[in-house]
């Protein structure tokens, strides 16, 4: 099965994929809709666009939660339309897009998946043209979505999308369900405050992670505590009060995740 829809609120859907356990969003209004993230290459984006068109023929607007390939490289099949993102998402796609394509193509070839590697290589990266600094509001078919930048965390350009009338918040990869949070280009010392801001914004809303099934406030609160614990360990190591080995032993996350977080202390 390529993907499946989950309706989390009135006309707010999440499409779930086995590939990378990805979650993308669809918010439908009267005469317009909002697509949140576009998958990892043009073929995947075309699949998503076709599935959206099975549900609605209304014009769409795209919002990207951040610049990572699996959330942003599938935008071309949705064009022409407005594409919203944080201003640093635009900068990261310009600076790192070509290198990211090469790196992930190599990775998929190494996994024996040359078809996916070729799809990534052929993908044309679309740059967002509606850039958010701190906050913006987008209306799709009369339905309001609030785009907020709460600080650096999983990346430097994480955008949170709240749908107030539905009680749903799309968190991107600031929240991870089913696997430990990814720290490859994260900011481990800042992530707790950013996630705390998300908790303040979300209230009791349904929270849609970038990967995994939707979660509730209790899940996000527990993950916030874990990310704060990792930040504390990073501070101790940076201050010379704890060894990396001890930090790994005390971490709530696996060794590779913790070492990656520690490696980001200069990031």
mmCIF file with all atom_site columns, C-alpha atoms in Angstrom, residues 63-67 83-93 127-136 147-152 155-161:
data_model
loop_
_atom_site.group_PDB
_atom_site.id
_atom_site.type_symbol
_atom_site.label_atom_id
_atom_site.label_alt_id
_atom_site.label_comp_id
_atom_site.label_asym_id
_atom_site.label_entity_id
_atom_site.label_seq_id
_atom_site.pdbx_PDB_ins_code
_atom_site.Cartn_x
_atom_site.Cartn_y
_atom_site.Cartn_z
_atom_site.occupancy
_atom_site.B_iso_or_equiv
_atom_site.pdbx_formal_charge
_atom_site.auth_seq_id
_atom_site.auth_comp_id
_atom_site.auth_asym_id
_atom_site.auth_atom_id
_atom_site.pdbx_PDB_model_num
ATOM 1  C CA . UNK A 1 63  ? 3.358  24.680 3.130  1.00 0.00 ? 63  UNK A CA 1
ATOM 2  C CA . UNK A 1 64  ? 6.732  23.079 3.886  1.00 0.00 ? 64  UNK A CA 1
ATOM 3  C CA . UNK A 1 65  ? 7.528  22.322 7.518  1.00 0.00 ? 65  UNK A CA 1
ATOM 4  C CA . UNK A 1 66  ? 11.291 22.372 6.842  1.00 0.00 ? 66  UNK A CA 1
ATOM 5  C CA . UNK A 1 67  ? 13.917 21.843 4.154  1.00 0.00 ? 67  UNK A CA 1
ATOM 6  C CA . UNK A 1 83  ? 4.653  27.625 -1.565 1.00 0.00 ? 83  UNK A CA 1
ATOM 7  C CA . UNK A 1 84  ? 5.098  28.787 2.034  1.00 0.00 ? 84  UNK A CA 1
ATOM 8  C CA . UNK A 1 85  ? 8.102  28.019 4.248  1.00 0.00 ? 85  UNK A CA 1
ATOM 9  C CA . UNK A 1 86  ? 10.408 29.624 6.762  1.00 0.00 ? 86  UNK A CA 1
ATOM 10 C CA . UNK A 1 87  ? 12.967 31.939 5.183  1.00 0.00 ? 87  UNK A CA 1
ATOM 11 C CA . UNK A 1 88  ? 15.825 29.634 6.238  1.00 0.00 ? 88  UNK A CA 1
ATOM 12 C CA . UNK A 1 89  ? 14.117 26.733 4.454  1.00 0.00 ? 89  UNK A CA 1
ATOM 13 C CA . UNK A 1 90  ? 14.559 28.683 1.228  1.00 0.00 ? 90  UNK A CA 1
ATOM 14 C CA . UNK A 1 91  ? 18.196 29.402 2.124  1.00 0.00 ? 91  UNK A CA 1
ATOM 15 C CA . UNK A 1 92  ? 18.917 25.756 2.976  1.00 0.00 ? 92  UNK A CA 1
ATOM 16 C CA . UNK A 1 93  ? 17.390 24.455 -0.251 1.00 0.00 ? 93  UNK A CA 1
ATOM 17 C CA . UNK A 1 127 ? 12.017 26.976 -3.880 1.00 0.00 ? 127 UNK A CA 1
ATOM 18 C CA . UNK A 1 128 ? 9.304  28.420 -1.642 1.00 0.00 ? 128 UNK A CA 1
ATOM 19 C CA . UNK A 1 129 ? 8.106  31.854 -2.704 1.00 0.00 ? 129 UNK A CA 1
ATOM 20 C CA . UNK A 1 130 ? 6.135  32.882 0.403  1.00 0.00 ? 130 UNK A CA 1
ATOM 21 C CA . UNK A 1 131 ? 8.646  33.226 3.220  1.00 0.00 ? 131 UNK A CA 1
ATOM 22 C CA . UNK A 1 132 ? 7.873  33.381 6.936  1.00 0.00 ? 132 UNK A CA 1
ATOM 23 C CA . UNK A 1 133 ? 10.155 35.061 9.450  1.00 0.00 ? 133 UNK A CA 1
ATOM 24 C CA . UNK A 1 134 ? 8.179  34.614 12.681 1.00 0.00 ? 134 UNK A CA 1
ATOM 25 C CA . UNK A 1 135 ? 4.468  34.254 11.932 1.00 0.00 ? 135 UNK A CA 1
ATOM 26 C CA . UNK A 1 136 ? 2.026  34.364 9.055  1.00 0.00 ? 136 UNK A CA 1
ATOM 27 C CA . UNK A 1 147 ? 2.296  29.410 10.451 1.00 0.00 ? 147 UNK A CA 1
ATOM 28 C CA . UNK A 1 148 ? 4.710  29.949 13.352 1.00 0.00 ? 148 UNK A CA 1
ATOM 29 C CA . UNK A 1 149 ? 8.453  29.826 13.681 1.00 0.00 ? 149 UNK A CA 1
ATOM 30 C CA . UNK A 1 150 ? 9.201  29.010 17.321 1.00 0.00 ? 150 UNK A CA 1
ATOM 31 C CA . UNK A 1 151 ? 12.976 28.661 17.096 1.00 0.00 ? 151 UNK A CA 1
ATOM 32 C CA . UNK A 1 152 ? 15.608 26.165 16.066 1.00 0.00 ? 152 UNK A CA 1
ATOM 33 C CA . UNK A 1 155 ? 16.553 22.004 12.000 1.00 0.00 ? 155 UNK A CA 1
ATOM 34 C CA . UNK A 1 156 ? 17.041 25.744 11.773 1.00 0.00 ? 156 UNK A CA 1
ATOM 35 C CA . UNK A 1 157 ? 13.832 26.252 9.776  1.00 0.00 ? 157 UNK A CA 1
ATOM 36 C CA . UNK A 1 158 ? 11.082 24.261 11.516 1.00 0.00 ? 158 UNK A CA 1
ATOM 37 C CA . UNK A 1 159 ? 7.657  25.752 10.796 1.00 0.00 ? 159 UNK A CA 1
ATOM 38 C CA . UNK A 1 160 ? 4.609  24.807 12.881 1.00 0.00 ? 160 UNK A CA 1
ATOM 39 C CA . UNK A 1 161 ? 1.166  24.935 11.239 1.00 0.00 ? 161 UNK A CA 1
#
